[in-house]
PDB file of C-alpha atoms in Angstrom:
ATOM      1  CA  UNK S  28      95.724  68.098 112.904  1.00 84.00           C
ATOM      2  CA  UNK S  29      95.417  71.098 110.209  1.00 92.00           C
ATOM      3  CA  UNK S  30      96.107  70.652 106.248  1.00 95.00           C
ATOM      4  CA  UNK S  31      97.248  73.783 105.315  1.00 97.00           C
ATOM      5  CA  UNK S  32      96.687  75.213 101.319  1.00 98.00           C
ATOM      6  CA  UNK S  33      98.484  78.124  99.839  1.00 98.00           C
ATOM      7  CA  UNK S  34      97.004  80.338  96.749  1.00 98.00           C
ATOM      8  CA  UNK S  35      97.764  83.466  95.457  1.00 98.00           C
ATOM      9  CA  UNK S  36     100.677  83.229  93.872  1.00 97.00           C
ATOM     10  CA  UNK S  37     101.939  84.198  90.563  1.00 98.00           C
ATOM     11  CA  UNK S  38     104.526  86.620  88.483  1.00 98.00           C
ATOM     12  CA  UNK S  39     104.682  90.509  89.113  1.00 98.00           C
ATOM     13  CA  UNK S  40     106.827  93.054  88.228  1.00 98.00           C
ATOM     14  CA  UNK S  41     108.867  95.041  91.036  1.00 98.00           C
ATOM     15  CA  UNK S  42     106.949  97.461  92.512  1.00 98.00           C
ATOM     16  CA  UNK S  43     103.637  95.411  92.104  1.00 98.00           C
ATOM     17  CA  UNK S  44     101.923  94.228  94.916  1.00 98.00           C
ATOM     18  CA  UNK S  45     100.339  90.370  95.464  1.00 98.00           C
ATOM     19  CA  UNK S  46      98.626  88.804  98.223  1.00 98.00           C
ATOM     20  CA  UNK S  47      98.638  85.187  99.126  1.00 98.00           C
ATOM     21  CA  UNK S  48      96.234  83.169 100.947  1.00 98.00           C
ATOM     22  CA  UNK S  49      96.526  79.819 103.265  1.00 98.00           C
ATOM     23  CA  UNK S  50      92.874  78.124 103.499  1.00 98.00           C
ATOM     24  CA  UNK S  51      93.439  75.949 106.985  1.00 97.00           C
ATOM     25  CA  UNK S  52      91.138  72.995 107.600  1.00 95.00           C
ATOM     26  CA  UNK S  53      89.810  71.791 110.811  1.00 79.00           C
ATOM     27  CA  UNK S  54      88.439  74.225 113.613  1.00 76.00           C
ATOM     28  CA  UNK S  55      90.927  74.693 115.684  1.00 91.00           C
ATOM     29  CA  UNK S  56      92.249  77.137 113.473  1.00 94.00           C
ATOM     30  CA  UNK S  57      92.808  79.888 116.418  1.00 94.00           C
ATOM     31  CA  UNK S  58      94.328  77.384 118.131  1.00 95.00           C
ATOM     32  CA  UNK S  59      97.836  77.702 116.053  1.00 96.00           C
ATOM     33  CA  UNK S  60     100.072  80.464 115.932  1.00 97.00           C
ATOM     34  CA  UNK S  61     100.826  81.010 112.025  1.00 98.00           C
ATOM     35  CA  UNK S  62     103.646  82.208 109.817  1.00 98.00           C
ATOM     36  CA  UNK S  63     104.788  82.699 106.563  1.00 98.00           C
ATOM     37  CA  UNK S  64     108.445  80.814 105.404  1.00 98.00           C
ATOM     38  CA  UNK S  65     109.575  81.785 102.368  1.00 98.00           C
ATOM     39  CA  UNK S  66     112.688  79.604  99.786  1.00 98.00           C
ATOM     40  CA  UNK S  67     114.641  81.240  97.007  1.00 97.00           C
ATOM     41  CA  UNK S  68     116.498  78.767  94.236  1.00 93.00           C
ATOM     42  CA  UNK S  69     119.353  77.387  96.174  1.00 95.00           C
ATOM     43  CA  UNK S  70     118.720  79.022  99.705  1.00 97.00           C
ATOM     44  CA  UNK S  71     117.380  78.035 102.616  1.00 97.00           C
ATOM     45  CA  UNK S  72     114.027  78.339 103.961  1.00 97.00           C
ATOM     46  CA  UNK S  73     113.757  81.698 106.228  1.00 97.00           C
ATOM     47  CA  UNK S  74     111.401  83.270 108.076  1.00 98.00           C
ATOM     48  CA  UNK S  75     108.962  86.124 106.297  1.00 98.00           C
ATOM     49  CA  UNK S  76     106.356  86.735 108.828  1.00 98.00           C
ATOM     50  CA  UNK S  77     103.984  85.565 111.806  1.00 98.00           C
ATOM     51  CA  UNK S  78     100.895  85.980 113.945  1.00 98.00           C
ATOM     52  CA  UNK S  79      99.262  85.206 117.324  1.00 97.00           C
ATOM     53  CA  UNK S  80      96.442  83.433 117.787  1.00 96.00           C
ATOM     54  CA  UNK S  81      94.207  86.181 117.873  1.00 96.00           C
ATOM     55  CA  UNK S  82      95.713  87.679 115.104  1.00 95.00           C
ATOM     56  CA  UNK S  83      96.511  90.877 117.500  1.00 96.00           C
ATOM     57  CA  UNK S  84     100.179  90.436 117.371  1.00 97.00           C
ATOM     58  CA  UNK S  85     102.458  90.625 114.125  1.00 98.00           C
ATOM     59  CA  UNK S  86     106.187  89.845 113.610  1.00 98.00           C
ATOM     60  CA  UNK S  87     108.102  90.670 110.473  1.00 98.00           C
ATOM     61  CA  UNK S  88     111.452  89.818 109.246  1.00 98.00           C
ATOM     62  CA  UNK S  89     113.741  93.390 108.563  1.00 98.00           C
ATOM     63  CA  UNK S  90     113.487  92.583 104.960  1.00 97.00           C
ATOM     64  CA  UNK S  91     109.966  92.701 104.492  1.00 98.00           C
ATOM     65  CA  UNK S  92     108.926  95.009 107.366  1.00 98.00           C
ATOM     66  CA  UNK S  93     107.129  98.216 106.145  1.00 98.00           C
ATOM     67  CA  UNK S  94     106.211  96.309 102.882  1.00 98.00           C
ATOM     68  CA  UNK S  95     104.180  93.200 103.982  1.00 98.00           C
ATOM     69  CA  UNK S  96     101.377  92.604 105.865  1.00 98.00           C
ATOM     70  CA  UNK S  97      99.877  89.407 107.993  1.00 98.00           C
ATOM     71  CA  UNK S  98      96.909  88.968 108.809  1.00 98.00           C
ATOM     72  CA  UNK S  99      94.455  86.600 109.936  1.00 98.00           C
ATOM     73  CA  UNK S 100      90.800  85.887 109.618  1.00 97.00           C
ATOM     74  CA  UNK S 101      89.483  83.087 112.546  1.00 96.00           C
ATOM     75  CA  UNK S 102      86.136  82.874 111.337  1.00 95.00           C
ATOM     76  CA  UNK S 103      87.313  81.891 107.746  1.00 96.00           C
ATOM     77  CA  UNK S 104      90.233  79.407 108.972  1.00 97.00           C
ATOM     78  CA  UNK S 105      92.371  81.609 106.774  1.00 98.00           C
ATOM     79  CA  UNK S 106      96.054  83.136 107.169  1.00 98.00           C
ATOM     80  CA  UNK S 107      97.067  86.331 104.031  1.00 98.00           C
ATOM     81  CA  UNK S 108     100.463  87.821 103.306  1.00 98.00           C
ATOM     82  CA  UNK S 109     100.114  91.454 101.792  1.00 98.00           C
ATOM     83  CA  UNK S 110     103.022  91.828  99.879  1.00 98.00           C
ATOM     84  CA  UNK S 111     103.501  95.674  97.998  1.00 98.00           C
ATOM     85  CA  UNK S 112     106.621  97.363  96.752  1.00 98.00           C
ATOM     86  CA  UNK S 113     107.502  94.234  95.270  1.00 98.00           C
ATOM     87  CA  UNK S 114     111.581  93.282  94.863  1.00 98.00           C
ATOM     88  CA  UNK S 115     113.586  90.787  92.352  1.00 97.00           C
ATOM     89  CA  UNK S 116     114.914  89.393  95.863  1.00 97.00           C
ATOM     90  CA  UNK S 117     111.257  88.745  96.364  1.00 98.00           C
ATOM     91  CA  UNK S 118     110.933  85.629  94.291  1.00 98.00           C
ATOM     92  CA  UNK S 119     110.482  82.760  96.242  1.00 98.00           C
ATOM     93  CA  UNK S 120     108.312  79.602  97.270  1.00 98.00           C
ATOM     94  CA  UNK S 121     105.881  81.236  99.819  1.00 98.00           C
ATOM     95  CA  UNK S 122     104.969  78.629 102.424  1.00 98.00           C
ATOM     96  CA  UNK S 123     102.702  78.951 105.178  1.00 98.00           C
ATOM     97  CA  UNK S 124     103.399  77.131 108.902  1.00 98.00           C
ATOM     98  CA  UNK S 125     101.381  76.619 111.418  1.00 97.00           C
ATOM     99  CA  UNK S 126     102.455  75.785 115.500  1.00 95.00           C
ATOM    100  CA  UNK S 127     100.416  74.832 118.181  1.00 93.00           C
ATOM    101  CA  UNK S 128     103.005  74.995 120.866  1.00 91.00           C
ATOM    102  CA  UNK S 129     104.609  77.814 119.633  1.00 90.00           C
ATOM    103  CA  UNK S 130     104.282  81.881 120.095  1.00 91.00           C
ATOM    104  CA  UNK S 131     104.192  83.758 116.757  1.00 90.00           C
ATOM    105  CA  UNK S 132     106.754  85.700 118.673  1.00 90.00           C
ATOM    106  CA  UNK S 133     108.996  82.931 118.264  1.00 92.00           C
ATOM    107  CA  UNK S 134     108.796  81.836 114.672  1.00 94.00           C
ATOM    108  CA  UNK S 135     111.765  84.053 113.912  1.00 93.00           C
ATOM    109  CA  UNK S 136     114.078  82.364 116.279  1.00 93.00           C
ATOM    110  CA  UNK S 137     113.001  78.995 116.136  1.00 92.00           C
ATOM    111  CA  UNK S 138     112.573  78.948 112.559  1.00 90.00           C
ATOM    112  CA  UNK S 139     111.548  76.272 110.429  1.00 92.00           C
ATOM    113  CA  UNK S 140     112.133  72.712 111.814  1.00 92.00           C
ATOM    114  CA  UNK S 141     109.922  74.213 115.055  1.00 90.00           C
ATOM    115  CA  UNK S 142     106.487  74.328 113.510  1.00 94.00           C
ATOM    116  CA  UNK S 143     104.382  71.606 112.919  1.00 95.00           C
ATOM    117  CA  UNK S 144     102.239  72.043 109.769  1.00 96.00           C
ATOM    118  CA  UNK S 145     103.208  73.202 106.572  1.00 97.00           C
ATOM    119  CA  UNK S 146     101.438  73.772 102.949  1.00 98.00           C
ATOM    120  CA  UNK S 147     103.028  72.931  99.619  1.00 98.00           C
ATOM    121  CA  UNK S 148     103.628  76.224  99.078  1.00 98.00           C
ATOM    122  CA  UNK S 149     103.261  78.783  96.594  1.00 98.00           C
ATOM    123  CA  UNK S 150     105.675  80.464  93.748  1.00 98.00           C
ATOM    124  CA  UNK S 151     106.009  84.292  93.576  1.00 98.00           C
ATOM    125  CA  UNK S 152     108.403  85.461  91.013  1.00 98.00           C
ATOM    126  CA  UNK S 153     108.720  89.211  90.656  1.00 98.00           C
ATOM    127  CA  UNK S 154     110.622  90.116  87.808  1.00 98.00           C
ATOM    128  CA  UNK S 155     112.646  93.505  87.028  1.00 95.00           C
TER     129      UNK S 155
END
């Protein structure tokens, strides 16, 4: 089992970047692909971003691609999310996901209800 713990977050103004932060516990942190969900007010929960296991393989939804950045650190049991260029349509709850079973490859597809660990998230609001 991993408990998962966002941090980072906060309000910006467009064009401002922000990075956010999930601390993992337990070491079998390299053991779970990771990813970063994000929820507006009122929308569902989509898909931002993911990594392997190794970290050597990232995935990005079209909306943030060119503008965010995953990474990973295994020795730290710690996930980031680069964010620069910073939009309105930005604001969110940033959550971060973790899957055992799961490819990072997939997260997109499979979205939400297929990972297994989640934090409590973290608000981003970037205002105009």
């Amino acid at each position: 089992q991993v408990q998962l713990v966002e941090s980072g977050g906060g309000l910006v103004q467009a064009g401002d970047s922000l990075r956010v932060s999930c601390a993992a516990s337990g070491r079998t942190f390299s053991a779970y692909a990771m990813g970063w969900f994000r929820q507006a007010p009122g929308k569902e929960r989509e898909f931002v971003a993911s990594i392997s296991r190794s970290g050597g393989n990232t995935y990005y939804a079209d909306s943030v691609k060119g503008r965010f950045t995953i990474s990973r650190d295994n020795a730290k049991n710690t996930m980031y999310l680069q964010m620069n260029s910073l939009k309105p349509e930005d604001t969110a709850v940033y959550y971060c996901a973790a899957s055992r079973s799961q490819l990072g490859s997939s997260f997109a597809t499979i979205g939400p209800s297929g990972m297994d660990y989640w934090g409590k998230g973290t608000l981003v609001t970037v205002s105009s």
